[in-house]
Amino acid sequence: MCGIAGLIHRGKNADVGSEMTAMLQSLKHRGPDSTGFALYGVPAEDQFVMRFKVAEQEDMKHGFDIHQAVIDRKNKVNDRLDKLGAKIVSEETSTEYAHRYTFSYSGDMRKLADFVEDIDGAEILSIGKGLELIKDLGDAAEVSGQYSLTGFQGTHAIGHTRMATESDVDIRSAHPYWAYPFNDVSVVHNGQLTNYWTYRRAMERKGHRFMSNCDSELIAVYVADRIDSGDDLESAMHRSVDELDGVFTYLVATSDSLGMAKDVMAAKPMVLYESNDFVGLASEEVAIRSIFPNEIETWDPYEGEVRVWQA
């Protein structure tokens, strides 16, 4: 079932943390297992933001050994960043197992990401100039409160509420997905891809890595791969509608844009509201009305439709 939502402010910053929290909380009934946010903040010059975890939430119930392990893993992350010449500017700890670093680095980002993720139990959720990807077990209000997302200033965001149907209830299987190691590309998805394994193997042969068996991760990697090959975002999304089989609606965000695509059968819902300076999308109208309580006009995108908006 699941619920997805997206918003973009044109030409200004806003409290996208609070807005996305409200939208996703209104979709809680579509997915109570986990909640995820991809928030696009104001980039700092010559700095990257990395969100990473060193354990699953459920792991923390397993006694003293896991608590010592997460300390050791975080120290290893610090050591490996230092070895590659990455300079940590600031560190924030959201939970015992989830961290946010800002750092400067002029080297190969794939090499850095691979080196960090080679640590047993460590997983990078996102690296970007503007993107910060946060996901955990619980509803939107719980996750937002845990990670202090209220007041997060930015231009756009996407989010997801998940009902686990084919994979585990854990952070790794939660949306959104970041397209490793491409800066600032993230995806949320409602539906199912029937040619997932065909395209996953093709992407793996090209050197892309996957951290889950969730078909939504494939969309993120596919779109980022097309952009890396020279497509603009809209062209990559049109190609995805032609080449990815199944029933799906997805939202994709980059550093400065938000896109939406529906498959040709249009079986998965999407409601759209657009004004001169704001665009809101969600699986249900109630999510958009959670931040626009006044009367607004919404509509449903057509089958096979692709739309892209710029911040």
JSON list of C-alpha atoms in Angstrom, two decimals, residues 108-311:
[
{"chain": "A", "resi": 108, "resn": "ASP", "atom": "CA", "xyz": [36.76, 10.40, -5.44]},
{"chain": "A", "resi": 109, "resn": "MET", "atom": "CA", "xyz": [33.37, 10.16, -3.72]},
{"chain": "A", "resi": 110, "resn": "ARG", "atom": "CA", "xyz": [32.83, 6.54, -4.72]},
{"chain": "A", "resi": 111, "resn": "LYS", "atom": "CA", "xyz": [36.15, 5.61, -3.13]},
{"chain": "A", "resi": 112, "resn": "LEU", "atom": "CA", "xyz": [35.14, 7.39, 0.08]},
{"chain": "A", "resi": 113, "resn": "ALA", "atom": "CA", "xyz": [31.69, 5.76, 0.16]},
{"chain": "A", "resi": 114, "resn": "ASP", "atom": "CA", "xyz": [33.12, 2.30, -0.53]},
{"chain": "A", "resi": 115, "resn": "PHE", "atom": "CA", "xyz": [35.77, 2.72, 2.17]},
{"chain": "A", "resi": 116, "resn": "VAL", "atom": "CA", "xyz": [33.19, 3.72, 4.79]},
{"chain": "A", "resi": 117, "resn": "GLU", "atom": "CA", "xyz": [30.71, 1.00, 3.86]},
{"chain": "A", "resi": 118, "resn": "ASP", "atom": "CA", "xyz": [33.44, -1.64, 4.00]},
{"chain": "A", "resi": 119, "resn": "ILE", "atom": "CA", "xyz": [33.09, -1.30, 7.78]},
{"chain": "A", "resi": 120, "resn": "ASP", "atom": "CA", "xyz": [30.89, -4.15, 9.01]},
{"chain": "A", "resi": 121, "resn": "GLY", "atom": "CA", "xyz": [27.50, -2.71, 10.07]},
{"chain": "A", "resi": 122, "resn": "ALA", "atom": "CA", "xyz": [28.02, 0.75, 8.57]},
{"chain": "A", "resi": 123, "resn": "GLU", "atom": "CA", "xyz": [25.70, 2.06, 5.86]},
{"chain": "A", "resi": 124, "resn": "ILE", "atom": "CA", "xyz": [25.62, 5.48, 4.23]},
{"chain": "A", "resi": 125, "resn": "LEU", "atom": "CA", "xyz": [22.05, 6.73, 3.81]},
{"chain": "A", "resi": 126, "resn": "SER", "atom": "CA", "xyz": [23.04, 9.74, 1.71]},
{"chain": "A", "resi": 127, "resn": "ILE", "atom": "CA", "xyz": [25.87, 12.03, 0.70]},
{"chain": "A", "resi": 128, "resn": "GLY", "atom": "CA", "xyz": [25.07, 15.33, -0.92]},
{"chain": "A", "resi": 129, "resn": "LYS", "atom": "CA", "xyz": [25.48, 19.06, -1.08]},
{"chain": "A", "resi": 130, "resn": "GLY", "atom": "CA", "xyz": [21.84, 19.63, -0.19]},
{"chain": "A", "resi": 131, "resn": "LEU", "atom": "CA", "xyz": [20.30, 16.17, 0.35]},
{"chain": "A", "resi": 132, "resn": "GLU", "atom": "CA", "xyz": [19.81, 14.75, 3.82]},
{"chain": "A", "resi": 133, "resn": "LEU", "atom": "CA", "xyz": [18.11, 11.35, 3.94]},
{"chain": "A", "resi": 134, "resn": "ILE", "atom": "CA", "xyz": [16.54, 10.28, 7.23]},
{"chain": "A", "resi": 135, "resn": "LYS", "atom": "CA", "xyz": [14.56, 7.08, 7.77]},
{"chain": "A", "resi": 136, "resn": "ASP", "atom": "CA", "xyz": [13.69, 4.88, 10.71]},
{"chain": "A", "resi": 137, "resn": "LEU", "atom": "CA", "xyz": [11.00, 2.71, 12.24]},
{"chain": "A", "resi": 138, "resn": "GLY", "atom": "CA", "xyz": [7.88, 4.49, 13.46]},
{"chain": "A", "resi": 139, "resn": "ASP", "atom": "CA", "xyz": [5.42, 7.05, 12.14]},
{"chain": "A", "resi": 140, "resn": "ALA", "atom": "CA", "xyz": [6.34, 10.49, 10.81]},
{"chain": "A", "resi": 141, "resn": "ALA", "atom": "CA", "xyz": [5.89, 12.30, 14.11]},
{"chain": "A", "resi": 142, "resn": "GLU", "atom": "CA", "xyz": [8.12, 9.79, 15.91]},
{"chain": "A", "resi": 143, "resn": "VAL", "atom": "CA", "xyz": [10.90, 9.86, 13.32]},
{"chain": "A", "resi": 144, "resn": "SER", "atom": "CA", "xyz": [10.75, 13.64, 12.89]},
{"chain": "A", "resi": 145, "resn": "GLY", "atom": "CA", "xyz": [10.97, 14.14, 16.65]},
{"chain": "A", "resi": 146, "resn": "GLN", "atom": "CA", "xyz": [13.78, 11.64, 17.04]},
{"chain": "A", "resi": 147, "resn": "TYR", "atom": "CA", "xyz": [15.87, 13.34, 14.33]},
{"chain": "A", "resi": 148, "resn": "SER", "atom": "CA", "xyz": [14.83, 16.95, 15.15]},
{"chain": "A", "resi": 149, "resn": "LEU", "atom": "CA", "xyz": [13.49, 17.69, 11.67]},
{"chain": "A", "resi": 150, "resn": "THR", "atom": "CA", "xyz": [11.11, 20.49, 12.70]},
{"chain": "A", "resi": 151, "resn": "GLY", "atom": "CA", "xyz": [12.54, 23.74, 11.42]},
{"chain": "A", "resi": 152, "resn": "PHE", "atom": "CA", "xyz": [14.66, 22.15, 8.67]},
{"chain": "A", "resi": 153, "resn": "GLN", "atom": "CA", "xyz": [15.00, 24.90, 6.06]},
{"chain": "A", "resi": 154, "resn": "GLY", "atom": "CA", "xyz": [15.13, 23.97, 2.40]},
{"chain": "A", "resi": 155, "resn": "THR", "atom": "CA", "xyz": [13.50, 24.17, -1.00]},
{"chain": "A", "resi": 156, "resn": "HIS", "atom": "CA", "xyz": [12.02, 20.72, -1.53]},
{"chain": "A", "resi": 157, "resn": "ALA", "atom": "CA", "xyz": [11.49, 17.28, -0.04]},
{"chain": "A", "resi": 158, "resn": "ILE", "atom": "CA", "xyz": [10.06, 13.84, -0.69]},
{"chain": "A", "resi": 159, "resn": "GLY", "atom": "CA", "xyz": [8.90, 11.25, 1.83]},
{"chain": "A", "resi": 160, "resn": "HIS", "atom": "CA", "xyz": [7.44, 7.80, 2.31]},
{"chain": "A", "resi": 161, "resn": "THR", "atom": "CA", "xyz": [5.36, 5.82, 4.79]},
{"chain": "A", "resi": 162, "resn": "ARG", "atom": "CA", "xyz": [5.92, 2.09, 4.44]},
{"chain": "A", "resi": 163, "resn": "MET", "atom": "CA", "xyz": [3.80, -0.99, 4.93]},
{"chain": "A", "resi": 164, "resn": "ALA", "atom": "CA", "xyz": [6.20, -3.93, 4.70]},
{"chain": "A", "resi": 165, "resn": "THR", "atom": "CA", "xyz": [4.88, -6.56, 2.29]},
{"chain": "A", "resi": 166, "resn": "GLU", "atom": "CA", "xyz": [7.88, -8.30, 0.70]},
{"chain": "A", "resi": 167, "resn": "SER", "atom": "CA", "xyz": [10.89, -7.38, 2.84]},
{"chain": "A", "resi": 168, "resn": "ASP", "atom": "CA", "xyz": [11.87, -6.89, 6.47]},
{"chain": "A", "resi": 169, "resn": "VAL", "atom": "CA", "xyz": [10.76, -4.12, 8.79]},
{"chain": "A", "resi": 170, "resn": "ASP", "atom": "CA", "xyz": [14.12, -2.40, 9.16]},
{"chain": "A", "resi": 171, "resn": "ILE", "atom": "CA", "xyz": [15.85, 0.83, 8.19]},
{"chain": "A", "resi": 172, "resn": "ARG", "atom": "CA", "xyz": [17.59, -0.79, 5.23]},
{"chain": "A", "resi": 173, "resn": "SER", "atom": "CA", "xyz": [14.24, -1.67, 3.61]},
{"chain": "A", "resi": 174, "resn": "ALA", "atom": "CA", "xyz": [12.69, 1.73, 4.28]},
{"chain": "A", "resi": 175, "resn": "HIS", "atom": "CA", "xyz": [12.36, 4.49, 1.67]},
{"chain": "A", "resi": 176, "resn": "PRO", "atom": "CA", "xyz": [13.60, 6.93, 0.36]},
{"chain": "A", "resi": 177, "resn": "TYR", "atom": "CA", "xyz": [16.57, 5.52, -1.48]},
{"chain": "A", "resi": 178, "resn": "TRP", "atom": "CA", "xyz": [19.70, 7.43, -2.36]},
{"chain": "A", "resi": 179, "resn": "ALA", "atom": "CA", "xyz": [21.39, 6.61, -5.65]},
{"chain": "A", "resi": 180, "resn": "TYR", "atom": "CA", "xyz": [24.85, 5.63, -4.39]},
{"chain": "A", "resi": 181, "resn": "PRO", "atom": "CA", "xyz": [27.29, 7.29, -4.97]},
{"chain": "A", "resi": 182, "resn": "PHE", "atom": "CA", "xyz": [25.54, 10.08, -6.89]},
{"chain": "A", "resi": 183, "resn": "ASN", "atom": "CA", "xyz": [25.15, 13.27, -4.89]},
{"chain": "A", "resi": 184, "resn": "ASP", "atom": "CA", "xyz": [21.64, 14.48, -4.16]},
{"chain": "A", "resi": 185, "resn": "VAL", "atom": "CA", "xyz": [19.50, 11.91, -6.09]},
{"chain": "A", "resi": 186, "resn": "SER", "atom": "CA", "xyz": [16.69, 10.25, -4.09]},
{"chain": "A", "resi": 187, "resn": "VAL", "atom": "CA", "xyz": [13.48, 8.35, -4.88]},
{"chain": "A", "resi": 188, "resn": "VAL", "atom": "CA", "xyz": [10.25, 7.26, -3.19]},
{"chain": "A", "resi": 189, "resn": "HIS", "atom": "CA", "xyz": [7.94, 4.78, -4.89]},
{"chain": "A", "resi": 190, "resn": "ASN", "atom": "CA", "xyz": [4.55, 3.16, -4.55]},
{"chain": "A", "resi": 191, "resn": "GLY", "atom": "CA", "xyz": [4.02, 0.01, -6.62]},
{"chain": "A", "resi": 192, "resn": "GLN", "atom": "CA", "xyz": [5.92, -2.98, -7.92]},
{"chain": "A", "resi": 193, "resn": "LEU", "atom": "CA", "xyz": [8.42, -3.53, -10.73]},
{"chain": "A", "resi": 194, "resn": "THR", "atom": "CA", "xyz": [8.14, -6.87, -12.53]},
{"chain": "A", "resi": 195, "resn": "ASN", "atom": "CA", "xyz": [11.51, -6.66, -14.33]},
{"chain": "A", "resi": 196, "resn": "TYR", "atom": "CA", "xyz": [13.46, -5.65, -11.23]},
{"chain": "A", "resi": 197, "resn": "TRP", "atom": "CA", "xyz": [16.06, -8.41, -11.35]},
{"chain": "A", "resi": 198, "resn": "THR", "atom": "CA", "xyz": [16.78, -7.91, -15.06]},
{"chain": "A", "resi": 199, "resn": "TYR", "atom": "CA", "xyz": [17.62, -4.26, -14.58]},
{"chain": "A", "resi": 200, "resn": "ARG", "atom": "CA", "xyz": [19.32, -4.75, -11.23]},
{"chain": "A", "resi": 201, "resn": "ARG", "atom": "CA", "xyz": [21.78, -7.22, -12.78]},
{"chain": "A", "resi": 202, "resn": "ALA", "atom": "CA", "xyz": [22.37, -4.79, -15.65]},
{"chain": "A", "resi": 203, "resn": "MET", "atom": "CA", "xyz": [23.10, -1.98, -13.18]},
{"chain": "A", "resi": 204, "resn": "GLU", "atom": "CA", "xyz": [25.38, -4.21, -11.11]},
{"chain": "A", "resi": 205, "resn": "ARG", "atom": "CA", "xyz": [27.35, -5.13, -14.23]},
{"chain": "A", "resi": 206, "resn": "LYS", "atom": "CA", "xyz": [27.94, -1.40, -14.70]},
{"chain": "A", "resi": 207, "resn": "GLY", "atom": "CA", "xyz": [29.39, -1.21, -11.18]},
{"chain": "A", "resi": 208, "resn": "HIS", "atom": "CA", "xyz": [26.38, 0.08, -9.20]},
{"chain": "A", "resi": 209, "resn": "ARG", "atom": "CA", "xyz": [25.78, -1.30, -5.71]},
{"chain": "A", "resi": 210, "resn": "PHE", "atom": "CA", "xyz": [22.47, -2.17, -4.03]},
{"chain": "A", "resi": 211, "resn": "MET", "atom": "CA", "xyz": [21.90, -2.20, -0.28]},
{"chain": "A", "resi": 212, "resn": "SER", "atom": "CA", "xyz": [18.47, -3.88, -0.33]},
{"chain": "A", "resi": 213, "resn": "ASN", "atom": "CA", "xyz": [16.23, -6.12, -2.39]},
{"chain": "A", "resi": 214, "resn": "CYS", "atom": "CA", "xyz": [13.61, -3.37, -2.67]},
{"chain": "A", "resi": 215, "resn": "ASP", "atom": "CA", "xyz": [12.59, -2.52, -6.23]},
{"chain": "A", "resi": 216, "resn": "SER", "atom": "CA", "xyz": [12.35, 1.16, -5.30]},
{"chain": "A", "resi": 217, "resn": "GLU", "atom": "CA", "xyz": [16.12, 1.32, -4.94]},
{"chain": "A", "resi": 218, "resn": "LEU", "atom": "CA", "xyz": [16.42, 0.26, -8.58]},
{"chain": "A", "resi": 219, "resn": "ILE", "atom": "CA", "xyz": [14.50, 3.36, -9.72]},
{"chain": "A", "resi": 220, "resn": "ALA", "atom": "CA", "xyz": [16.94, 5.64, -7.91]},
{"chain": "A", "resi": 221, "resn": "VAL", "atom": "CA", "xyz": [19.96, 3.87, -9.42]},
{"chain": "A", "resi": 222, "resn": "TYR", "atom": "CA", "xyz": [18.36, 3.72, -12.88]},
{"chain": "A", "resi": 223, "resn": "VAL", "atom": "CA", "xyz": [17.55, 7.45, -12.98]},
{"chain": "A", "resi": 224, "resn": "ALA", "atom": "CA", "xyz": [20.96, 8.45, -11.61]},
{"chain": "A", "resi": 225, "resn": "ASP", "atom": "CA", "xyz": [22.69, 6.19, -14.13]},
{"chain": "A", "resi": 226, "resn": "ARG", "atom": "CA", "xyz": [20.79, 7.81, -17.01]},
{"chain": "A", "resi": 227, "resn": "ILE", "atom": "CA", "xyz": [21.67, 11.30, -15.74]},
{"chain": "A", "resi": 228, "resn": "ASP", "atom": "CA", "xyz": [25.31, 10.23, -15.41]},
{"chain": "A", "resi": 229, "resn": "SER", "atom": "CA", "xyz": [25.10, 9.04, -19.04]},
{"chain": "A", "resi": 230, "resn": "GLY", "atom": "CA", "xyz": [23.98, 12.47, -20.25]},
{"chain": "A", "resi": 231, "resn": "ASP", "atom": "CA", "xyz": [20.18, 12.50, -19.92]},
{"chain": "A", "resi": 232, "resn": "ASP", "atom": "CA", "xyz": [18.45, 15.35, -18.14]},
{"chain": "A", "resi": 233, "resn": "LEU", "atom": "CA", "xyz": [16.05, 14.37, -15.37]},
{"chain": "A", "resi": 234, "resn": "GLU", "atom": "CA", "xyz": [12.91, 14.52, -17.50]},
{"chain": "A", "resi": 235, "resn": "SER", "atom": "CA", "xyz": [14.43, 12.42, -20.29]},
{"chain": "A", "resi": 236, "resn": "ALA", "atom": "CA", "xyz": [15.64, 9.83, -17.77]},
{"chain": "A", "resi": 237, "resn": "MET", "atom": "CA", "xyz": [12.15, 9.59, -16.28]},
{"chain": "A", "resi": 238, "resn": "HIS", "atom": "CA", "xyz": [10.45, 9.24, -19.66]},
{"chain": "A", "resi": 239, "resn": "ARG", "atom": "CA", "xyz": [12.85, 6.42, -20.46]},
{"chain": "A", "resi": 240, "resn": "SER", "atom": "CA", "xyz": [12.03, 4.75, -17.14]},
{"chain": "A", "resi": 241, "resn": "VAL", "atom": "CA", "xyz": [8.31, 4.69, -17.96]},
{"chain": "A", "resi": 242, "resn": "ASP", "atom": "CA", "xyz": [9.12, 2.91, -21.23]},
{"chain": "A", "resi": 243, "resn": "GLU", "atom": "CA", "xyz": [11.66, 0.45, -19.84]},
{"chain": "A", "resi": 244, "resn": "LEU", "atom": "CA", "xyz": [10.58, -0.39, -16.28]},
{"chain": "A", "resi": 245, "resn": "ASP", "atom": "CA", "xyz": [7.61, -2.78, -16.21]},
{"chain": "A", "resi": 246, "resn": "GLY", "atom": "CA", "xyz": [4.96, -2.95, -13.52]},
{"chain": "A", "resi": 247, "resn": "VAL", "atom": "CA", "xyz": [2.50, -0.69, -11.77]},
{"chain": "A", "resi": 248, "resn": "PHE", "atom": "CA", "xyz": [4.17, 2.29, -10.14]},
{"chain": "A", "resi": 249, "resn": "THR", "atom": "CA", "xyz": [4.09, 5.92, -9.23]},
{"chain": "A", "resi": 250, "resn": "TYR", "atom": "CA", "xyz": [7.33, 7.47, -8.08]},
{"chain": "A", "resi": 251, "resn": "LEU", "atom": "CA", "xyz": [8.83, 10.79, -7.06]},
{"chain": "A", "resi": 252, "resn": "VAL", "atom": "CA", "xyz": [12.48, 11.65, -7.66]},
{"chain": "A", "resi": 253, "resn": "ALA", "atom": "CA", "xyz": [14.42, 14.61, -6.33]},
{"chain": "A", "resi": 254, "resn": "THR", "atom": "CA", "xyz": [17.75, 16.11, -7.30]},
{"chain": "A", "resi": 255, "resn": "SER", "atom": "CA", "xyz": [19.62, 19.08, -5.88]},
{"chain": "A", "resi": 256, "resn": "ASP", "atom": "CA", "xyz": [17.34, 21.59, -7.62]},
{"chain": "A", "resi": 257, "resn": "SER", "atom": "CA", "xyz": [14.29, 19.72, -8.93]},
{"chain": "A", "resi": 258, "resn": "LEU", "atom": "CA", "xyz": [11.37, 17.42, -8.17]},
{"chain": "A", "resi": 259, "resn": "GLY", "atom": "CA", "xyz": [9.93, 14.93, -10.64]},
{"chain": "A", "resi": 260, "resn": "MET", "atom": "CA", "xyz": [6.89, 12.63, -10.80]},
{"chain": "A", "resi": 261, "resn": "ALA", "atom": "CA", "xyz": [6.22, 9.64, -13.05]},
{"chain": "A", "resi": 262, "resn": "LYS", "atom": "CA", "xyz": [3.27, 7.24, -13.42]},
{"chain": "A", "resi": 263, "resn": "ASP", "atom": "CA", "xyz": [3.26, 4.01, -15.37]},
{"chain": "A", "resi": 264, "resn": "VAL", "atom": "CA", "xyz": [1.01, 3.60, -18.42]},
{"chain": "A", "resi": 265, "resn": "MET", "atom": "CA", "xyz": [-1.70, 1.78, -16.43]},
{"chain": "A", "resi": 266, "resn": "ALA", "atom": "CA", "xyz": [-1.86, 4.50, -13.75]},
{"chain": "A", "resi": 267, "resn": "ALA", "atom": "CA", "xyz": [-2.94, 1.98, -11.10]},
{"chain": "A", "resi": 268, "resn": "LYS", "atom": "CA", "xyz": [-1.18, 3.71, -8.21]},
{"chain": "A", "resi": 269, "resn": "PRO", "atom": "CA", "xyz": [-2.71, 6.96, -6.92]},
{"chain": "A", "resi": 270, "resn": "MET", "atom": "CA", "xyz": [-1.22, 10.44, -7.06]},
{"chain": "A", "resi": 271, "resn": "VAL", "atom": "CA", "xyz": [-2.83, 13.79, -6.35]},
{"chain": "A", "resi": 272, "resn": "LEU", "atom": "CA", "xyz": [-1.25, 17.06, -7.46]},
{"chain": "A", "resi": 273, "resn": "TYR", "atom": "CA", "xyz": [-1.61, 20.68, -6.37]},
{"chain": "A", "resi": 274, "resn": "GLU", "atom": "CA", "xyz": [0.28, 23.47, -8.13]},
{"chain": "A", "resi": 275, "resn": "SER", "atom": "CA", "xyz": [0.44, 27.23, -7.61]},
{"chain": "A", "resi": 276, "resn": "ASN", "atom": "CA", "xyz": [2.85, 29.89, -8.85]},
{"chain": "A", "resi": 277, "resn": "ASP", "atom": "CA", "xyz": [5.36, 29.26, -6.06]},
{"chain": "A", "resi": 278, "resn": "PHE", "atom": "CA", "xyz": [4.55, 25.80, -4.67]},
{"chain": "A", "resi": 279, "resn": "VAL", "atom": "CA", "xyz": [3.89, 22.24, -5.84]},
{"chain": "A", "resi": 280, "resn": "GLY", "atom": "CA", "xyz": [2.58, 19.48, -3.58]},
{"chain": "A", "resi": 281, "resn": "LEU", "atom": "CA", "xyz": [2.02, 15.82, -4.48]},
{"chain": "A", "resi": 282, "resn": "ALA", "atom": "CA", "xyz": [0.83, 12.86, -2.46]},
{"chain": "A", "resi": 283, "resn": "SER", "atom": "CA", "xyz": [-0.90, 9.51, -2.59]},
{"chain": "A", "resi": 284, "resn": "GLU", "atom": "CA", "xyz": [-3.97, 11.14, -1.04]},
{"chain": "A", "resi": 285, "resn": "GLU", "atom": "CA", "xyz": [-5.31, 14.70, -1.03]},
{"chain": "A", "resi": 286, "resn": "VAL", "atom": "CA", "xyz": [-5.43, 14.69, 2.78]},
{"chain": "A", "resi": 287, "resn": "ALA", "atom": "CA", "xyz": [-1.62, 15.00, 2.83]},
{"chain": "A", "resi": 288, "resn": "ILE", "atom": "CA", "xyz": [-1.63, 18.21, 0.79]},
{"chain": "A", "resi": 289, "resn": "ARG", "atom": "CA", "xyz": [-4.47, 19.61, 2.88]},
{"chain": "A", "resi": 290, "resn": "SER", "atom": "CA", "xyz": [-2.43, 18.99, 6.02]},
{"chain": "A", "resi": 291, "resn": "ILE", "atom": "CA", "xyz": [-0.34, 22.03, 5.02]},
{"chain": "A", "resi": 292, "resn": "PHE", "atom": "CA", "xyz": [-3.04, 23.84, 3.00]},
{"chain": "A", "resi": 293, "resn": "PRO", "atom": "CA", "xyz": [-6.21, 23.63, 5.12]},
{"chain": "A", "resi": 294, "resn": "ASN", "atom": "CA", "xyz": [-8.01, 26.16, 2.91]},
{"chain": "A", "resi": 295, "resn": "GLU", "atom": "CA", "xyz": [-9.90, 25.16, -0.21]},
{"chain": "A", "resi": 296, "resn": "ILE", "atom": "CA", "xyz": [-7.53, 24.16, -3.02]},
{"chain": "A", "resi": 297, "resn": "GLU", "atom": "CA", "xyz": [-7.94, 22.59, -6.43]},
{"chain": "A", "resi": 298, "resn": "THR", "atom": "CA", "xyz": [-6.15, 19.30, -7.02]},
{"chain": "A", "resi": 299, "resn": "TRP", "atom": "CA", "xyz": [-6.08, 16.83, -9.89]},
{"chain": "A", "resi": 300, "resn": "ASP", "atom": "CA", "xyz": [-4.76, 13.39, -10.77]},
{"chain": "A", "resi": 301, "resn": "PRO", "atom": "CA", "xyz": [-1.90, 13.09, -13.28]},
{"chain": "A", "resi": 302, "resn": "TYR", "atom": "CA", "xyz": [-2.61, 11.00, -16.39]},
{"chain": "A", "resi": 303, "resn": "GLU", "atom": "CA", "xyz": [-1.30, 7.52, -17.17]},
{"chain": "A", "resi": 304, "resn": "GLY", "atom": "CA", "xyz": [2.30, 7.55, -18.38]},
{"chain": "A", "resi": 305, "resn": "GLU", "atom": "CA", "xyz": [2.69, 11.18, -17.33]},
{"chain": "A", "resi": 306, "resn": "VAL", "atom": "CA", "xyz": [6.06, 12.65, -16.35]},
{"chain": "A", "resi": 307, "resn": "ARG", "atom": "CA", "xyz": [6.38, 16.09, -14.73]},
{"chain": "A", "resi": 308, "resn": "VAL", "atom": "CA", "xyz": [9.44, 17.97, -13.48]},
{"chain": "A", "resi": 309, "resn": "TRP", "atom": "CA", "xyz": [9.54, 21.19, -11.42]},
{"chain": "A", "resi": 310, "resn": "GLN", "atom": "CA", "xyz": [12.53, 23.39, -10.62]},
{"chain": "A", "resi": 311, "resn": "ALA", "atom": "CA", "xyz": [13.20, 24.94, -7.20]}
]
